[in-house]
């Protein structure tokens, strides 16, 4: 199947959330005028006329600017609530002014970097809002001698990887596998990629950051202090301020790495169950240079009764050569049946292109392709997540296969942990899912049919499969991954129950780290200006 890994399982529809389906506000010229006046007063040094960075709904470019970084067709409809204004800063001082002036016009600010949020919360809202769109702030400075890079949050991961590769063939960075994902949301949410077993998350390799706070002041790590710095490296940026840039530590990659894809099908006598059982035992414990993602998909079969089967595929990256890899998997994962001819050796940047699996990136695509900010297709997406802490038995797996076939449209992506992930304490960053987690499950469904009935059906099917998985996944709380945003697990309505609502999703995303996030939030933004459907709430006494 020729779909990008990012958009696997292309299937079907649309979730019409009542809170997000409000009418489009009328162009509000008084909001625009007040905002522009305010911005003029608060921006001392601007070589650009400030009107050039403001897009009210009446501006002919408004729909294009809005849609450029919408990455989920569910929130690209006429009924999706639109912003009253889009602000596209060209320099840090514009960001500072935008925060101050959004407060002046008493309107919520939604911050958007790459726009990949799975619930669209960077560009939709359940209350009137302004989008602060960071796409122009995307400078990347790579300092190979010191093995660091400073990246502005409007940059994409593809741009980061490309700029590192330009300067060094033996350095990389352990972040996500889709090149169009934005640095701002990805890093602040604790982004991970196919080197996490060796190097941990993106945020485990962040050494500094610049943030604009609720008063429009700008801080670096030293001046913001360790609490706030901790919070914006996994706790989600949008609860605390606008992250303008991160400084990251580059990691060493070998000149030659190896990647492969292997597929097993239940109806071809390939013992998918035995295979997945062995994968669970091996993938989180094997050599930490090896990351083996497992994809489970319902498929059609000509052989099996009912015409349904299960396909299991392993997609992998090894930070070393193919001979060594085949020897390791031969010993530890015999059911994989990996041979050298199943492997591709190449540079790290070639593995980045290969992993995306977008046809335009395959077959000798040039690294320059990573600079294309618009690779992805316009699918409808729904994702959910879970953590597995105990190996699922053979009986359990066989039961799950039946349910996957019954539900029919939802696939799983299993991402193995272990290695470096298990060595980092669970309170080192807000991201708590460290030692004790064997793998993360992503429930993945993408579709192209815009019919609202289909959408409702599909999102309901996803909930059903999630419910079937209850016995096999983490409990008390049932944990979830912030970057796989899922509003089904709780939503904040900013009413008198807002703290309790926040505790529901907050404890799932952050476990015991939630309490520290609440304290930091209450200290840095006591009025809860930086808020969204799943932001960190302030302590009730301060609300
Ligand atoms: C195709 C696809 C592939 C993905 N692959 C991976 C993967 O391999 N690994 C992984 O970990 N995740 C992955 N994700 C999830 C992704 O990391 C998150 O959706 C991430 O939040 C996206 O960042 P963004 O800047 O593109 O999103 P946005 O939608 O712009 O932002 C997401 C959230 O962060 C906030 N935010 C954005 N920028 C800032 C800022 N500068 N300051 C403060 N807050 C900010 C937004 O307000 C919003 O709440 C993928 C998502 C998609 C759609
Ligand atoms: C002033 O604006 C110019 C042009 O955008 C920029 O290069 C410079 O860094 C800015 N100076 C300050 C102090 O922000
Ligand atoms: C959003 O709609 C526009 C205009 O119809 C279209 O060009 C774009 O591809 C759509 N994007 C997504 C993610 O659906
Ligand atoms: C490995 O490659 C061989 C030869 O092309 C092929 O027959 C075999 O099915 C592949 N093995 C796997 C596990 O994909
Ligand atoms: C697969 O399972 C069947 C039935 O349990 C068994 O007979 C067969 O030997 C297994 N094949 C492999 C390659 O393990
Ligand atoms: C929803 O999906 C299921 C499974 O594909 C199907 O059996 C059912 O008819 C669908 N319902 C609607 C209303 O489309």
PDB file of N, CA, C and O in Angstrom, residues 150-185:
ATOM      1  N   UNK A 150      19.638  25.757  16.902  1.00  0.00           N
ATOM      2  CA  UNK A 150      18.510  26.534  17.396  1.00  0.00           C
ATOM      3  C   UNK A 150      17.458  26.556  16.297  1.00  0.00           C
ATOM      4  O   UNK A 150      17.768  26.878  15.142  1.00  0.00           O
ATOM      5  N   UNK A 151      16.249  26.140  16.657  1.00  0.00           N
ATOM      6  CA  UNK A 151      15.194  26.022  15.645  1.00  0.00           C
ATOM      7  C   UNK A 151      13.984  26.810  16.095  1.00  0.00           C
ATOM      8  O   UNK A 151      13.504  26.644  17.219  1.00  0.00           O
ATOM      9  N   UNK A 152      13.510  27.690  15.243  1.00  0.00           N
ATOM     10  CA  UNK A 152      12.288  28.412  15.585  1.00  0.00           C
ATOM     11  C   UNK A 152      11.103  27.471  15.411  1.00  0.00           C
ATOM     12  O   UNK A 152      11.137  26.521  14.611  1.00  0.00           O
ATOM     13  N   UNK A 153      10.045  27.750  16.176  1.00  0.00           N
ATOM     14  CA  UNK A 153       8.978  26.758  16.281  1.00  0.00           C
ATOM     15  C   UNK A 153       8.120  26.615  15.027  1.00  0.00           C
ATOM     16  O   UNK A 153       7.428  25.621  14.861  1.00  0.00           O
ATOM     17  N   UNK A 154       8.191  27.599  14.097  1.00  0.00           N
ATOM     18  CA  UNK A 154       7.446  27.461  12.851  1.00  0.00           C
ATOM     19  C   UNK A 154       8.126  26.549  11.842  1.00  0.00           C
ATOM     20  O   UNK A 154       7.563  26.253  10.784  1.00  0.00           O
ATOM     21  N   UNK A 155       9.330  26.077  12.145  1.00  0.00           N
ATOM     22  CA  UNK A 155      10.029  25.146  11.250  1.00  0.00           C
ATOM     23  C   UNK A 155       9.328  23.786  11.271  1.00  0.00           C
ATOM     24  O   UNK A 155       8.652  23.435  12.238  1.00  0.00           O
ATOM     25  N   UNK A 156       9.485  23.046  10.187  1.00  0.00           N
ATOM     26  CA  UNK A 156       8.981  21.666  10.165  1.00  0.00           C
ATOM     27  C   UNK A 156      10.124  20.714  10.509  1.00  0.00           C
ATOM     28  O   UNK A 156      11.308  21.070  10.410  1.00  0.00           O
ATOM     29  N   UNK A 157       9.770  19.483  10.875  1.00  0.00           N
ATOM     30  CA  UNK A 157      10.804  18.481  11.175  1.00  0.00           C
ATOM     31  C   UNK A 157      11.659  18.213   9.940  1.00  0.00           C
ATOM     32  O   UNK A 157      12.867  18.032  10.040  1.00  0.00           O
ATOM     33  N   UNK A 158      11.033  18.199   8.758  1.00  0.00           N
ATOM     34  CA  UNK A 158      11.785  17.970   7.518  1.00  0.00           C
ATOM     35  C   UNK A 158      12.853  19.030   7.320  1.00  0.00           C
ATOM     36  O   UNK A 158      13.985  18.728   6.932  1.00  0.00           O
ATOM     37  N   UNK A 159      12.512  20.277   7.617  1.00  0.00           N
ATOM     38  CA  UNK A 159      13.495  21.365   7.500  1.00  0.00           C
ATOM     39  C   UNK A 159      14.624  21.180   8.511  1.00  0.00           C
ATOM     40  O   UNK A 159      15.797  21.397   8.186  1.00  0.00           O
ATOM     41  N   UNK A 160      14.275  20.770   9.728  1.00  0.00           N
ATOM     42  CA  UNK A 160      15.300  20.548  10.752  1.00  0.00           C
ATOM     43  C   UNK A 160      16.265  19.453  10.289  1.00  0.00           C
ATOM     44  O   UNK A 160      17.493  19.615  10.320  1.00  0.00           O
ATOM     45  N   UNK A 161      15.700  18.323   9.815  1.00  0.00           N
ATOM     46  CA  UNK A 161      16.549  17.204   9.385  1.00  0.00           C
ATOM     47  C   UNK A 161      17.441  17.621   8.215  1.00  0.00           C
ATOM     48  O   UNK A 161      18.618  17.287   8.155  1.00  0.00           O
ATOM     49  N   UNK A 162      16.849  18.354   7.274  1.00  0.00           N
ATOM     50  CA  UNK A 162      17.611  18.779   6.099  1.00  0.00           C
ATOM     51  C   UNK A 162      18.769  19.691   6.491  1.00  0.00           C
ATOM     52  O   UNK A 162      19.894  19.516   6.023  1.00  0.00           O
ATOM     53  N   UNK A 163      18.491  20.672   7.355  1.00  0.00           N
ATOM     54  CA  UNK A 163      19.547  21.641   7.743  1.00  0.00           C
ATOM     55  C   UNK A 163      20.667  20.964   8.526  1.00  0.00           C
ATOM     56  O   UNK A 163      21.835  21.372   8.430  1.00  0.00           O
ATOM     57  N   UNK A 164      20.336  19.944   9.288  1.00  0.00           N
ATOM     58  CA  UNK A 164      21.395  19.195   9.984  1.00  0.00           C
ATOM     59  C   UNK A 164      22.231  18.436   8.955  1.00  0.00           C
ATOM     60  O   UNK A 164      23.466  18.487   8.957  1.00  0.00           O
ATOM     61  N   UNK A 165      21.551  17.758   8.037  1.00  0.00           N
ATOM     62  CA  UNK A 165      22.230  16.949   7.016  1.00  0.00           C
ATOM     63  C   UNK A 165      23.144  17.797   6.133  1.00  0.00           C
ATOM     64  O   UNK A 165      24.233  17.376   5.755  1.00  0.00           O
ATOM     65  N   UNK A 166      22.688  19.042   5.840  1.00  0.00           N
ATOM     66  CA  UNK A 166      23.495  19.967   5.043  1.00  0.00           C
ATOM     67  C   UNK A 166      24.868  20.188   5.658  1.00  0.00           C
ATOM     68  O   UNK A 166      25.863  20.347   4.962  1.00  0.00           O
ATOM     69  N   UNK A 167      24.895  20.204   7.013  1.00  0.00           N
ATOM     70  CA  UNK A 167      26.143  20.539   7.711  1.00  0.00           C
ATOM     71  C   UNK A 167      26.934  19.304   8.142  1.00  0.00           C
ATOM     72  O   UNK A 167      28.129  19.388   8.366  1.00  0.00           O
ATOM     73  N   UNK A 168      26.258  18.173   8.327  1.00  0.00           N
ATOM     74  CA  UNK A 168      26.955  16.996   8.847  1.00  0.00           C
ATOM     75  C   UNK A 168      26.233  15.719   8.436  1.00  0.00           C
ATOM     76  O   UNK A 168      25.010  15.633   8.557  1.00  0.00           O
ATOM     77  N   UNK A 169      26.998  14.739   7.981  1.00  0.00           N
ATOM     78  CA  UNK A 169      26.395  13.461   7.587  1.00  0.00           C
ATOM     79  C   UNK A 169      26.387  12.462   8.752  1.00  0.00           C
ATOM     80  O   UNK A 169      25.941  11.332   8.602  1.00  0.00           O
ATOM     81  N   UNK A 170      26.926  12.882   9.887  1.00  0.00           N
ATOM     82  CA  UNK A 170      26.976  11.959  11.027  1.00  0.00           C
ATOM     83  C   UNK A 170      26.245  12.514  12.257  1.00  0.00           C
ATOM     84  O   UNK A 170      26.512  12.126  13.387  1.00  0.00           O
ATOM     85  N   UNK A 171      25.326  13.458  11.987  1.00  0.00           N
ATOM     86  CA  UNK A 171      24.468  13.948  13.062  1.00  0.00           C
ATOM     87  C   UNK A 171      23.011  13.856  12.625  1.00  0.00           C
ATOM     88  O   UNK A 171      22.710  13.907  11.432  1.00  0.00           O
ATOM     89  N   UNK A 172      22.147  13.726  13.624  1.00  0.00           N
ATOM     90  CA  UNK A 172      20.716  13.699  13.341  1.00  0.00           C
ATOM     91  C   UNK A 172      19.981  14.243  14.545  1.00  0.00           C
ATOM     92  O   UNK A 172      20.590  14.816  15.461  1.00  0.00           O
ATOM     93  N   UNK A 173      18.647  14.040  14.543  1.00  0.00           N
ATOM     94  CA  UNK A 173      17.874  14.441  15.718  1.00  0.00           C
ATOM     95  C   UNK A 173      16.706  13.484  15.892  1.00  0.00           C
ATOM     96  O   UNK A 173      16.026  13.138  14.923  1.00  0.00           O
ATOM     97  N   UNK A 174      16.457  13.038  17.146  1.00  0.00           N
ATOM     98  CA  UNK A 174      15.431  12.020  17.389  1.00  0.00           C
ATOM     99  C   UNK A 174      14.026  12.605  17.549  1.00  0.00           C
ATOM    100  O   UNK A 174      13.508  12.679  18.647  1.00  0.00           O
ATOM    101  N   UNK A 175      13.417  13.000  16.426  1.00  0.00           N
ATOM    102  CA  UNK A 175      12.033  13.489  16.472  1.00  0.00           C
ATOM    103  C   UNK A 175      11.203  12.696  15.466  1.00  0.00           C
ATOM    104  O   UNK A 175      11.657  11.684  14.927  1.00  0.00           O
ATOM    105  N   UNK A 176       9.966  13.149  15.211  1.00  0.00           N
ATOM    106  CA  UNK A 176       8.974  12.372  14.477  1.00  0.00           C
ATOM    107  C   UNK A 176       9.308  12.044  13.024  1.00  0.00           C
ATOM    108  O   UNK A 176      10.227  12.610  12.449  1.00  0.00           O
ATOM    109  N   UNK A 177       8.534  11.119  12.465  1.00  0.00           N
ATOM    110  CA  UNK A 177       8.832  10.577  11.144  1.00  0.00           C
ATOM    111  C   UNK A 177       8.071  11.264  10.006  1.00  0.00           C
ATOM    112  O   UNK A 177       8.225  10.867   8.862  1.00  0.00           O
ATOM    113  N   UNK A 178       7.251  12.252  10.312  1.00  0.00           N
ATOM    114  CA  UNK A 178       6.550  12.948   9.230  1.00  0.00           C
ATOM    115  C   UNK A 178       7.133  14.341   9.056  1.00  0.00           C
ATOM    116  O   UNK A 178       7.064  15.161   9.967  1.00  0.00           O
ATOM    117  N   UNK A 179       7.706  14.610   7.870  1.00  0.00           N
ATOM    118  CA  UNK A 179       8.471  15.843   7.688  1.00  0.00           C
ATOM    119  C   UNK A 179       7.675  17.127   7.833  1.00  0.00           C
ATOM    120  O   UNK A 179       8.259  18.170   8.108  1.00  0.00           O
ATOM    121  N   UNK A 180       6.353  17.103   7.665  1.00  0.00           N
ATOM    122  CA  UNK A 180       5.610  18.368   7.729  1.00  0.00           C
ATOM    123  C   UNK A 180       5.146  18.723   9.138  1.00  0.00           C
ATOM    124  O   UNK A 180       4.589  19.798   9.348  1.00  0.00           O
ATOM    125  N   UNK A 181       5.368  17.841  10.103  1.00  0.00           N
ATOM    126  CA  UNK A 181       4.994  18.149  11.490  1.00  0.00           C
ATOM    127  C   UNK A 181       5.782  19.377  11.965  1.00  0.00           C
ATOM    128  O   UNK A 181       6.962  19.527  11.650  1.00  0.00           O
ATOM    129  N   UNK A 182       5.136  20.262  12.729  1.00  0.00           N
ATOM    130  CA  UNK A 182       5.781  21.488  13.190  1.00  0.00           C
ATOM    131  C   UNK A 182       6.555  21.294  14.482  1.00  0.00           C
ATOM    132  O   UNK A 182       6.154  20.519  15.358  1.00  0.00           O
ATOM    133  N   UNK A 183       7.656  22.022  14.610  1.00  0.00           N
ATOM    134  CA  UNK A 183       8.478  21.953  15.822  1.00  0.00           C
ATOM    135  C   UNK A 183       7.682  22.400  17.057  1.00  0.00           C
ATOM    136  O   UNK A 183       7.762  21.789  18.118  1.00  0.00           O
ATOM    137  N   UNK A 184       6.868  23.456  16.935  1.00  0.00           N
ATOM    138  CA  UNK A 184       6.198  24.045  18.102  1.00  0.00           C
ATOM    139  C   UNK A 184       5.324  23.076  18.865  1.00  0.00           C
ATOM    140  O   UNK A 184       5.469  22.907  20.076  1.00  0.00           O
ATOM    141  N   UNK A 185       4.408  22.413  18.175  1.00  0.00           N
ATOM    142  CA  UNK A 185       3.528  21.459  18.841  1.00  0.00           C
ATOM    143  C   UNK A 185       4.254  20.161  19.168  1.00  0.00           C
ATOM    144  O   UNK A 185       4.062  19.581  20.243  1.00  0.00           O
TER     145      UNK A 185
END
